[in-house]
PDB file of C-alpha atoms and ligand atoms in Angstrom:
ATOM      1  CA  UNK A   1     -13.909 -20.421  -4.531  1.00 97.00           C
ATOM      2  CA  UNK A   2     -12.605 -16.742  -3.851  1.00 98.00           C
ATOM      3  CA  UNK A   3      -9.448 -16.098  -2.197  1.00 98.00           C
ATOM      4  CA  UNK A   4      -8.488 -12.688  -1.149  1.00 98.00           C
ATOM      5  CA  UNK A   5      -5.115 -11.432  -0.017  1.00 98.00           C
ATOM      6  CA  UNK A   6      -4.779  -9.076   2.521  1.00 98.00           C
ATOM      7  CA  UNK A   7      -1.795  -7.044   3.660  1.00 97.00           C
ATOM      8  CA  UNK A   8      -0.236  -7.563   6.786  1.00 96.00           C
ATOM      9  CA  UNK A   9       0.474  -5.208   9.265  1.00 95.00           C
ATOM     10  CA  UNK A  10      -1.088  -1.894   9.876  1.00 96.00           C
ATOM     11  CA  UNK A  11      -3.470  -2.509   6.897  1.00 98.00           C
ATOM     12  CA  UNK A  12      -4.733  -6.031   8.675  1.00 98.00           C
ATOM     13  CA  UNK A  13      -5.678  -3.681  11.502  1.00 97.00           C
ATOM     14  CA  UNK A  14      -8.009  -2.150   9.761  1.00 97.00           C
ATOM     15  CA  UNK A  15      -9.179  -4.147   6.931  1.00 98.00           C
ATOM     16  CA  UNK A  16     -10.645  -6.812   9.823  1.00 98.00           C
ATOM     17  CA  UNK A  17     -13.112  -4.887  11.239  1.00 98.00           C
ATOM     18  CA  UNK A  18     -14.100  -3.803   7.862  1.00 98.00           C
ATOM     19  CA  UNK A  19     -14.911  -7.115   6.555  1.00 98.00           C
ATOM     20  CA  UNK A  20     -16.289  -7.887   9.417  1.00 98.00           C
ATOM     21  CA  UNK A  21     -18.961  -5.134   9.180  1.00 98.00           C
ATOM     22  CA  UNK A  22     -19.242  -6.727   5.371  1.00 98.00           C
ATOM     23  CA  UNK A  23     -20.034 -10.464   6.546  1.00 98.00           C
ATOM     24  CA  UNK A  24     -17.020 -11.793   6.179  1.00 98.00           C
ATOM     25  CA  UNK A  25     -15.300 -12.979   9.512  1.00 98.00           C
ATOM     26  CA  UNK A  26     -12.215 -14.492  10.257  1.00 98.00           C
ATOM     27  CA  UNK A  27     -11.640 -16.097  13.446  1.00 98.00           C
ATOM     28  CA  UNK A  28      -8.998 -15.829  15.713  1.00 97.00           C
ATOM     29  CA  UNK A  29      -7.690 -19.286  15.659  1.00 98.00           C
ATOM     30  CA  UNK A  30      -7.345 -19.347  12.141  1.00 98.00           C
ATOM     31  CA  UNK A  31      -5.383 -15.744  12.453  1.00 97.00           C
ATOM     32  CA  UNK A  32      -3.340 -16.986  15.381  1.00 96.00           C
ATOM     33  CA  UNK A  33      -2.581 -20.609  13.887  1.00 96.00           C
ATOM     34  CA  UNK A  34       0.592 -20.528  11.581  1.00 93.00           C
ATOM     35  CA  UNK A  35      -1.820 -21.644   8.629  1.00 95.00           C
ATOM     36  CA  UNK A  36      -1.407 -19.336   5.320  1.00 93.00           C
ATOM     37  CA  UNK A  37      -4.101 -20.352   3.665  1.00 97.00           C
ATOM     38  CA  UNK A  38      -7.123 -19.197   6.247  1.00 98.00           C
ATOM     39  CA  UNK A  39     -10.791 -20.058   6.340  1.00 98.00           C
ATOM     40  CA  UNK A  40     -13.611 -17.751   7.028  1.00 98.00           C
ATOM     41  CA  UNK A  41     -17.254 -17.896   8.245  1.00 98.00           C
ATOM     42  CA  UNK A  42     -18.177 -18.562   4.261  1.00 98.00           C
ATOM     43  CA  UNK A  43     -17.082 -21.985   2.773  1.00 98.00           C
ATOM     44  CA  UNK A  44     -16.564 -20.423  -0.296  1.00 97.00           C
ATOM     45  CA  UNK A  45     -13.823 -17.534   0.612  1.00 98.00           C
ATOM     46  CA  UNK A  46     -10.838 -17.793   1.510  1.00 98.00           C
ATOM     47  CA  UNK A  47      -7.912 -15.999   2.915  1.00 98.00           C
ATOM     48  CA  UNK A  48      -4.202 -15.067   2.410  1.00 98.00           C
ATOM     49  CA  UNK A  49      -2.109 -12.983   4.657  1.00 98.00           C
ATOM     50  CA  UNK A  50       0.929 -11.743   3.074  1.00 98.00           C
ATOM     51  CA  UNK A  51       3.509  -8.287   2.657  1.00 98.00           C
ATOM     52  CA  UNK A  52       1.627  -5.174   1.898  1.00 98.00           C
ATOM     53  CA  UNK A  53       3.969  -5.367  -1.673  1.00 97.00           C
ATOM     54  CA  UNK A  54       3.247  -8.690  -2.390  1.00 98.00           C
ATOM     55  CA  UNK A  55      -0.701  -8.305  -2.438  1.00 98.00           C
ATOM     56  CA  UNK A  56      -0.773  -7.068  -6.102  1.00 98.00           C
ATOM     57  CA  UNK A  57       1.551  -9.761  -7.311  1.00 98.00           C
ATOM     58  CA  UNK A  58      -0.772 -12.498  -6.048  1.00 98.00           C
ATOM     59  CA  UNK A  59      -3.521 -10.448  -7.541  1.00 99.00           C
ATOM     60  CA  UNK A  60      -2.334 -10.258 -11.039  1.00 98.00           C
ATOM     61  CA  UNK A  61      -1.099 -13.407 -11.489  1.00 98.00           C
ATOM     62  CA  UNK A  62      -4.258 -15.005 -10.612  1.00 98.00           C
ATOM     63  CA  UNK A  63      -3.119 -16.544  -7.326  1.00 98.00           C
ATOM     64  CA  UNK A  64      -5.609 -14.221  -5.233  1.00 98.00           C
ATOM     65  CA  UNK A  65      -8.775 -13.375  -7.020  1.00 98.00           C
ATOM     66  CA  UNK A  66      -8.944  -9.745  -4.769  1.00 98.00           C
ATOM     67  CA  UNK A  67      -6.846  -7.747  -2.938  1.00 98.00           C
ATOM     68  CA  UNK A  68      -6.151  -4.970  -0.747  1.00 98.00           C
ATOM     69  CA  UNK A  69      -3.139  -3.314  -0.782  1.00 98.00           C
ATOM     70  CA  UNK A  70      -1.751   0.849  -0.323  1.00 98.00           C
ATOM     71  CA  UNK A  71      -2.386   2.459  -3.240  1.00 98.00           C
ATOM     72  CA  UNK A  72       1.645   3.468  -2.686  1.00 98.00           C
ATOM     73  CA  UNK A  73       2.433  -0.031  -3.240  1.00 98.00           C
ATOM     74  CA  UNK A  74       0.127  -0.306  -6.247  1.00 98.00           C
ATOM     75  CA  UNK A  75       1.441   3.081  -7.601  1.00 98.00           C
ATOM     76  CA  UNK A  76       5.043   0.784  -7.331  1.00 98.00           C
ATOM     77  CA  UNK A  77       3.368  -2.276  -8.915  1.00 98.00           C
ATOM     78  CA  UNK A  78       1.914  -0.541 -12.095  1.00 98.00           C
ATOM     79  CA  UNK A  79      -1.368  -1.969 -11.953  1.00 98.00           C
ATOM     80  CA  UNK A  80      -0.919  -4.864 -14.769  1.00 98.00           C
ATOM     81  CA  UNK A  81      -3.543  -7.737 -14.502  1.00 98.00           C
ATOM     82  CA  UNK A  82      -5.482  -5.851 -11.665  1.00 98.00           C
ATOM     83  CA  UNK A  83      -8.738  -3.396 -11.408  1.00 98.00           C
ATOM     84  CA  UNK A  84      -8.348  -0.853  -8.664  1.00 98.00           C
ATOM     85  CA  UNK A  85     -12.214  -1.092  -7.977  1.00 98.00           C
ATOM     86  CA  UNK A  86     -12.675   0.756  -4.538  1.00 98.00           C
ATOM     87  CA  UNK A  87     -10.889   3.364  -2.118  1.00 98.00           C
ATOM     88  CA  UNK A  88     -11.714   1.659   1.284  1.00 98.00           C
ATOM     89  CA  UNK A  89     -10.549   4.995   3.101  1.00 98.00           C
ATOM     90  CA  UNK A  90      -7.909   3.101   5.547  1.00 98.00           C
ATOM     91  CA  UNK A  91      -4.981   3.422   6.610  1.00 98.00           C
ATOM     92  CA  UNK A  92      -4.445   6.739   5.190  1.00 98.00           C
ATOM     93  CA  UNK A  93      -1.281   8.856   5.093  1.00 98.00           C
ATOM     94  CA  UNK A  94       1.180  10.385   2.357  1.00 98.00           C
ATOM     95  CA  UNK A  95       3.744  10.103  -0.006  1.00 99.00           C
ATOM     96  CA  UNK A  96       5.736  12.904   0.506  1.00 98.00           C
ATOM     97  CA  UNK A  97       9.544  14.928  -0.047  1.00 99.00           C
ATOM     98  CA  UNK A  98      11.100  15.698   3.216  1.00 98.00           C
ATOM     99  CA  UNK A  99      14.515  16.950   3.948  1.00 98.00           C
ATOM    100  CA  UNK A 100      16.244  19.159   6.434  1.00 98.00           C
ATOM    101  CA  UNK A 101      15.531  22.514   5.008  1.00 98.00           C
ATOM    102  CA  UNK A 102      13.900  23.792   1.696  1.00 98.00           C
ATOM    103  CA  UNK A 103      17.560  24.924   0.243  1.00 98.00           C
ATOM    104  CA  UNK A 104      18.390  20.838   0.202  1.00 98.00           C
ATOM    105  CA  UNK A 105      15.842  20.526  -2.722  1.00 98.00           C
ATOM    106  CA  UNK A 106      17.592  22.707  -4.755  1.00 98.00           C
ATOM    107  CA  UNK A 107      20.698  20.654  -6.307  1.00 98.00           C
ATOM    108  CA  UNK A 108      21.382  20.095  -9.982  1.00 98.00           C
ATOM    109  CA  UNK A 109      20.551  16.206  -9.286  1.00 98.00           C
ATOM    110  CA  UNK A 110      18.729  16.012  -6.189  1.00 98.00           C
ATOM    111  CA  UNK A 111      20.184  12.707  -4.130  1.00 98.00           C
ATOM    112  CA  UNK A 112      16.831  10.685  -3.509  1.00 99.00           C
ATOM    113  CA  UNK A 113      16.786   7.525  -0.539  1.00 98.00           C
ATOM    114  CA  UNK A 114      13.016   6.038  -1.334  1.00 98.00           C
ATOM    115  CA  UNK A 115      11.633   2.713  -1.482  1.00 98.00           C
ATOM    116  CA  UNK A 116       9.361   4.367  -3.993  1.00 98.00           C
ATOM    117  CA  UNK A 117      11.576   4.253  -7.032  1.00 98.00           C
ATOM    118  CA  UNK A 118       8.374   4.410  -9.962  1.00 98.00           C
ATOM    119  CA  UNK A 119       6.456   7.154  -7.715  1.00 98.00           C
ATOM    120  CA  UNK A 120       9.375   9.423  -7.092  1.00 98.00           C
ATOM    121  CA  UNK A 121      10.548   9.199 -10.737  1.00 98.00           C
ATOM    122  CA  UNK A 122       7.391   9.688 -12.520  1.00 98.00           C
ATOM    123  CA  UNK A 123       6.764  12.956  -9.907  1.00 98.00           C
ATOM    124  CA  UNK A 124      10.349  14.348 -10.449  1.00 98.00           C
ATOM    125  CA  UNK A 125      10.340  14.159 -14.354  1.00 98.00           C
ATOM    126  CA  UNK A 126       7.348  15.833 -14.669  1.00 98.00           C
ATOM    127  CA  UNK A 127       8.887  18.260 -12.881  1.00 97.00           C
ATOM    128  CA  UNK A 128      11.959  18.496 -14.851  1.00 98.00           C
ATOM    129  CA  UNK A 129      14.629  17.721 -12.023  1.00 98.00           C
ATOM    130  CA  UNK A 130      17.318  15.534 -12.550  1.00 98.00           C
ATOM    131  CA  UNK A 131      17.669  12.974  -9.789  1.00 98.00           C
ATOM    132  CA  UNK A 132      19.512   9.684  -8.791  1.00 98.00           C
ATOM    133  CA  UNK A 133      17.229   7.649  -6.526  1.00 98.00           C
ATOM    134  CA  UNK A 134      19.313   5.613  -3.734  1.00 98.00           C
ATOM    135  CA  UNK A 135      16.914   2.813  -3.232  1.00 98.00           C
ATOM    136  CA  UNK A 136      16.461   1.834   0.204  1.00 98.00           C
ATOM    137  CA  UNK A 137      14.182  -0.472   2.351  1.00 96.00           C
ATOM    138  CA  UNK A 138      13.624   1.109   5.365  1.00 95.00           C
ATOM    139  CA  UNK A 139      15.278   4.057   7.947  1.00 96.00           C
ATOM    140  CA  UNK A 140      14.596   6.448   4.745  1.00 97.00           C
ATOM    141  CA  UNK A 141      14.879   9.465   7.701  1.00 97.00           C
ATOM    142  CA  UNK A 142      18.166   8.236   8.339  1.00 97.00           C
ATOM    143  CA  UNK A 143      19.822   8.936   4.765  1.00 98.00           C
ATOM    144  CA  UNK A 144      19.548  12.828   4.398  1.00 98.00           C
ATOM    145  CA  UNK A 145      21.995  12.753   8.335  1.00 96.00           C
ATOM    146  CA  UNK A 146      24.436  10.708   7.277  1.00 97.00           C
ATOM    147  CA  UNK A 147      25.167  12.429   3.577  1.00 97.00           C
ATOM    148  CA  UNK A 148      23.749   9.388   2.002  1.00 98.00           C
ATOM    149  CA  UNK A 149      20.752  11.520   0.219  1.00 98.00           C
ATOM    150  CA  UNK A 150      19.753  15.136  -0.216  1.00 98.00           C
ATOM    151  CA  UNK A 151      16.493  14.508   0.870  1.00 99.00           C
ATOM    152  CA  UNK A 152      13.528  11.073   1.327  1.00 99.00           C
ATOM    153  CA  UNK A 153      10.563  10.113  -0.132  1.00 98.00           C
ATOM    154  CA  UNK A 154       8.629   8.536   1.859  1.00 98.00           C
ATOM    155  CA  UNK A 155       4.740   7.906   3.712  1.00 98.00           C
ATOM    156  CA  UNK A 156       3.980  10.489   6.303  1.00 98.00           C
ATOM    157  CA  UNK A 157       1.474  10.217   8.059  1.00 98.00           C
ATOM    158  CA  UNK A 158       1.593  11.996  11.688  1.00 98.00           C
ATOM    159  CA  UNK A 159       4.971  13.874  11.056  1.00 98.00           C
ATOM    160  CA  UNK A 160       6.328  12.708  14.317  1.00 98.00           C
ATOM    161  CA  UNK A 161       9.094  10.487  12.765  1.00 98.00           C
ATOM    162  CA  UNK A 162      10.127  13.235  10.276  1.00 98.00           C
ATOM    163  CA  UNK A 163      10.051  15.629  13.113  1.00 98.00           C
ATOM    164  CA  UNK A 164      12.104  12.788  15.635  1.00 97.00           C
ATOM    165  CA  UNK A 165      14.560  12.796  12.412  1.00 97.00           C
ATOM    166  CA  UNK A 166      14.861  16.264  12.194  1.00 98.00           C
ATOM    167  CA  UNK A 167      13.272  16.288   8.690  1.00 98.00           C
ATOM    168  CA  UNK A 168      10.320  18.407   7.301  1.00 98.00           C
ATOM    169  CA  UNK A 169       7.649  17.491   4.065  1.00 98.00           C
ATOM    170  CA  UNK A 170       8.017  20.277   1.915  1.00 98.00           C
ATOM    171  CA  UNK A 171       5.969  18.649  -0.988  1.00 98.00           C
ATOM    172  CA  UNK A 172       3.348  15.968  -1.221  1.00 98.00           C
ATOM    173  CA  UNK A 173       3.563  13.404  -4.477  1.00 98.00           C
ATOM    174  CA  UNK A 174      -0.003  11.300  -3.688  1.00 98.00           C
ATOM    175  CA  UNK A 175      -2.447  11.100  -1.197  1.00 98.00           C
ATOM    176  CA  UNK A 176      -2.384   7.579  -0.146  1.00 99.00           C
ATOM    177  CA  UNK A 177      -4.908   4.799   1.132  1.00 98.00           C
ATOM    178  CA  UNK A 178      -6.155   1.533   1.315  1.00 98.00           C
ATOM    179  CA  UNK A 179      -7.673   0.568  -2.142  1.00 98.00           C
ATOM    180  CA  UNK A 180      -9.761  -3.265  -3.573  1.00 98.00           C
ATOM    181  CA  UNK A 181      -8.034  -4.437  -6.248  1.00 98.00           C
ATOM    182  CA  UNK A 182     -10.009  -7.748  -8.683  1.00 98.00           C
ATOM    183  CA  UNK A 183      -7.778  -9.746 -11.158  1.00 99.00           C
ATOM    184  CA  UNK A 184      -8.636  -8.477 -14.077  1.00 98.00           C
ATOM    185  CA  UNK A 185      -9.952 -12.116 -15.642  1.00 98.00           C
ATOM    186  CA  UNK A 186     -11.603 -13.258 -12.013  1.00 98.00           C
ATOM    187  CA  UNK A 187     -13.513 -10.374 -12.510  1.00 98.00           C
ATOM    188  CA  UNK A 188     -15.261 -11.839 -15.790  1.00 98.00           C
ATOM    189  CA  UNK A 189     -15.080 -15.474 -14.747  1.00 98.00           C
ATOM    190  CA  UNK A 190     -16.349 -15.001 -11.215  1.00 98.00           C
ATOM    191  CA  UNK A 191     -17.999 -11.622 -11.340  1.00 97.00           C
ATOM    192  CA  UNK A 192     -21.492 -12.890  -9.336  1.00 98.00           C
ATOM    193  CA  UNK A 193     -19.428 -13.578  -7.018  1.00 98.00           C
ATOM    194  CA  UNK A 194     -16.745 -10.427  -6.844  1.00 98.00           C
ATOM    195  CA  UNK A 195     -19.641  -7.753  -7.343  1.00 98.00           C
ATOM    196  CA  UNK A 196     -22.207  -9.424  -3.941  1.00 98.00           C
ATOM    197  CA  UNK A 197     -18.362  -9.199  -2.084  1.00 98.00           C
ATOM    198  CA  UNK A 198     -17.579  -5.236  -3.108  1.00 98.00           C
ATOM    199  CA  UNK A 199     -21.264  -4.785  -2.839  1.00 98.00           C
ATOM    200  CA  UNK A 200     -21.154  -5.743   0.875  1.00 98.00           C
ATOM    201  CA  UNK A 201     -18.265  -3.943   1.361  1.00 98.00           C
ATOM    202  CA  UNK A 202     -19.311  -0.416  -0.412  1.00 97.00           C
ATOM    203  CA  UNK A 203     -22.018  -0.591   2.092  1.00 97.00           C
ATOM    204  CA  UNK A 204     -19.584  -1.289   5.006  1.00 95.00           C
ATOM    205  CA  UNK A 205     -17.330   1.704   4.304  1.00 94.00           C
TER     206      UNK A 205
HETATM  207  O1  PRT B   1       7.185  -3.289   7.567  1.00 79.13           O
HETATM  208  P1  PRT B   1       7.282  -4.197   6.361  1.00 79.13           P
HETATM  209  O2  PRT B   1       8.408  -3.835   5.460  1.00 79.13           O
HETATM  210  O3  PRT B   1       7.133  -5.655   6.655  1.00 79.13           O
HETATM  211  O4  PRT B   1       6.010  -3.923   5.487  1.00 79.13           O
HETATM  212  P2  PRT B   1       5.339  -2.586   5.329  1.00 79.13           P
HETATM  213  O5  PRT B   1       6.128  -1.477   5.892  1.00 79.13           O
HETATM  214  O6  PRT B   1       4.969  -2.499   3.894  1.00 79.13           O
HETATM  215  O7  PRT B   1       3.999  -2.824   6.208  1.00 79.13           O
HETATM  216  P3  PRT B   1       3.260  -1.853   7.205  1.00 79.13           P
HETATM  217  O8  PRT B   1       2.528  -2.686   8.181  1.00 79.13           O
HETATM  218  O9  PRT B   1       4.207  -0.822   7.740  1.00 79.13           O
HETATM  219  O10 PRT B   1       2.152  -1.192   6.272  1.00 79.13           O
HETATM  220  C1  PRT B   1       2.544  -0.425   5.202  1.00 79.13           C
HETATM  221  C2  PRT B   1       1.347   0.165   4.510  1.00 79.13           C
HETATM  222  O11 PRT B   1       0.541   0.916   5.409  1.00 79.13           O
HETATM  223  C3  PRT B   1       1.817   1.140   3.441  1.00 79.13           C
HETATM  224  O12 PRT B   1       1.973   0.469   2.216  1.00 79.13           O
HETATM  225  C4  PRT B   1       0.728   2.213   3.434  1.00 79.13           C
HETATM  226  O13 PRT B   1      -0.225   1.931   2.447  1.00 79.13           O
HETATM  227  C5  PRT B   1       0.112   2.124   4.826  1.00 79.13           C
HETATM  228  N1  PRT B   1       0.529   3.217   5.709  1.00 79.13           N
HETATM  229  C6  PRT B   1      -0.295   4.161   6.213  1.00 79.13           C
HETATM  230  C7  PRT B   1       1.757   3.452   6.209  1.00 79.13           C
HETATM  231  C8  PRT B   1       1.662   4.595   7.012  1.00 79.13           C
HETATM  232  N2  PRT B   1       0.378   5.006   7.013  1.00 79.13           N
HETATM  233  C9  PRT B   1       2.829   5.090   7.691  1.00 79.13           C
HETATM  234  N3  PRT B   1       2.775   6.115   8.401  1.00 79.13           N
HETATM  235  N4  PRT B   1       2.941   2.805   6.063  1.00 79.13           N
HETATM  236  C10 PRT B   1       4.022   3.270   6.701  1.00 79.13           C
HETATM  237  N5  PRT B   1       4.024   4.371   7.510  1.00 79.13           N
HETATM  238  C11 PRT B   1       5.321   4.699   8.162  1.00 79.13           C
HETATM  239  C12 PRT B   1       6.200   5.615   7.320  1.00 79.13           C
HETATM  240  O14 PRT B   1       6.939   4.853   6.388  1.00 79.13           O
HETATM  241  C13 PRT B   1       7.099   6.244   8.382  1.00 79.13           C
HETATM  242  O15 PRT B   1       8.149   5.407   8.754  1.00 79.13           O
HETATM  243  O16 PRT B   1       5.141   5.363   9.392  1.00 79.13           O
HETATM  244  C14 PRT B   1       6.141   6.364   9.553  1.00 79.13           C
HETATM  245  C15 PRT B   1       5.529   7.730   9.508  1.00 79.13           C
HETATM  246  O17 PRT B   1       4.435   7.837  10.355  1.00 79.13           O
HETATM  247  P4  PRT B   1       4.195   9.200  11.182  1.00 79.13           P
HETATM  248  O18 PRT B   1       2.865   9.007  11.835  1.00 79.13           O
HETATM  249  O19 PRT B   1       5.317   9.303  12.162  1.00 79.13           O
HETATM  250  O20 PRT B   1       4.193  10.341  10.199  1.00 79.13           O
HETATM  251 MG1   MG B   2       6.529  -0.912   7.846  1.00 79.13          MG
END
């Protein structure tokens, strides 16, 4: 048996019709029933649905054999217990430093609202700049107005809710996308298996 989790939300979107195009189908009563656990058109795959942050969890500790997560989310994870085996090329965007104007960067510890607390640290101190990150976990645009952070880290994709915000990316940390991750013993124990599954999907992409 293989069970891979998927993310939910924007991710799902696009990781469906790439399966799909793979083999692997899920049908729409098993998406629309409240089941967590889902089937799909192979007896021997199976199916979780869970938070985009939660994907490599499952995946390291053994409880999904695959994944597929943001690689901003396994940048935050650290990538213990899990191969990052394939860039599927979805739901693209990225991770990025906005604030109200340029001079806002330019503090002696830059005030930081993120949910990307490993990302923005590793980029800063390689840069040298002192920060204090204000971790929060969501509304990042929403700090820098109300004093609560020089500036935000946080996924861009568009620009149209910096812009809305009044905010503008000045520097880009990652470029960010949909990646397969394998549990790092699944992929000895049930490798037949995992390699015919990112086979199908290589071709798919
Ligand atoms: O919402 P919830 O907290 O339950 O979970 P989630 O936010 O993790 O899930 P979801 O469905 O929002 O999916 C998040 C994943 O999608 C991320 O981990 C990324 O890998 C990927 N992704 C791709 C994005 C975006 N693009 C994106 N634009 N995730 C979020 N955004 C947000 C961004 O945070 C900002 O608020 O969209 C807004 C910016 O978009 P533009 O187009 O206005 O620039
Ligand atoms: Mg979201």
């Amino acid at each position: 048996m293989l069970t891979i989790a998927l993310s939910k939300g924007r991710i799902l979107k696009q990781t469906l019709p790439l399966l799909k195009k793979a083999g692997l189908e899920i049908s729409d009563t098993e998406l629309n029933s409240r089941k967590l656990i889902l089937n799909t058109n192979f007896d021997t795959v199976k199916v979780i649905i869970i938070r985009a942050s939660d994907v490599p969890i499952f995946v390291q500790h053994g409880a999904a054999d695959m994944g597929i997560a943001g690689k901003d989310v396994l940048l935050e994870h650290g990538g213990s217990g899990l191969f990052e085996l394939l860039d599927l090329g979805i739901a693209k965007c990225r991770l990025m430093v906005a604030a109200s104007d340029k001079a806002k960067l330019k503090q002696n510890t830059l005030k930081i609202a993120t949910k990307y607390i490993h990302s923005t640290q590793c980029y800063f101190a390689a840069k040298g700049t002192q920060i204090e990150v204000i971790k929060l976990y969501g509304a990042m645009e929403l700090a820098p107005k109300v004093g609560l952070a020089h500036c935000i880290v946080d996924l861009v994709d568009t620009g149209n809710t910096l812009k809305a915000n009044g905010l503008i990316a000045f520097e880009k940390i990652e470029d960010i996308s949909s990646r397969l991750v394998v549990n790092s013993s699944a992929f000895k124990t049930k490798d037949t298996q995992i390699k015919a599954w990112i086979e199908n999907i290589k071709k798919s992409l």
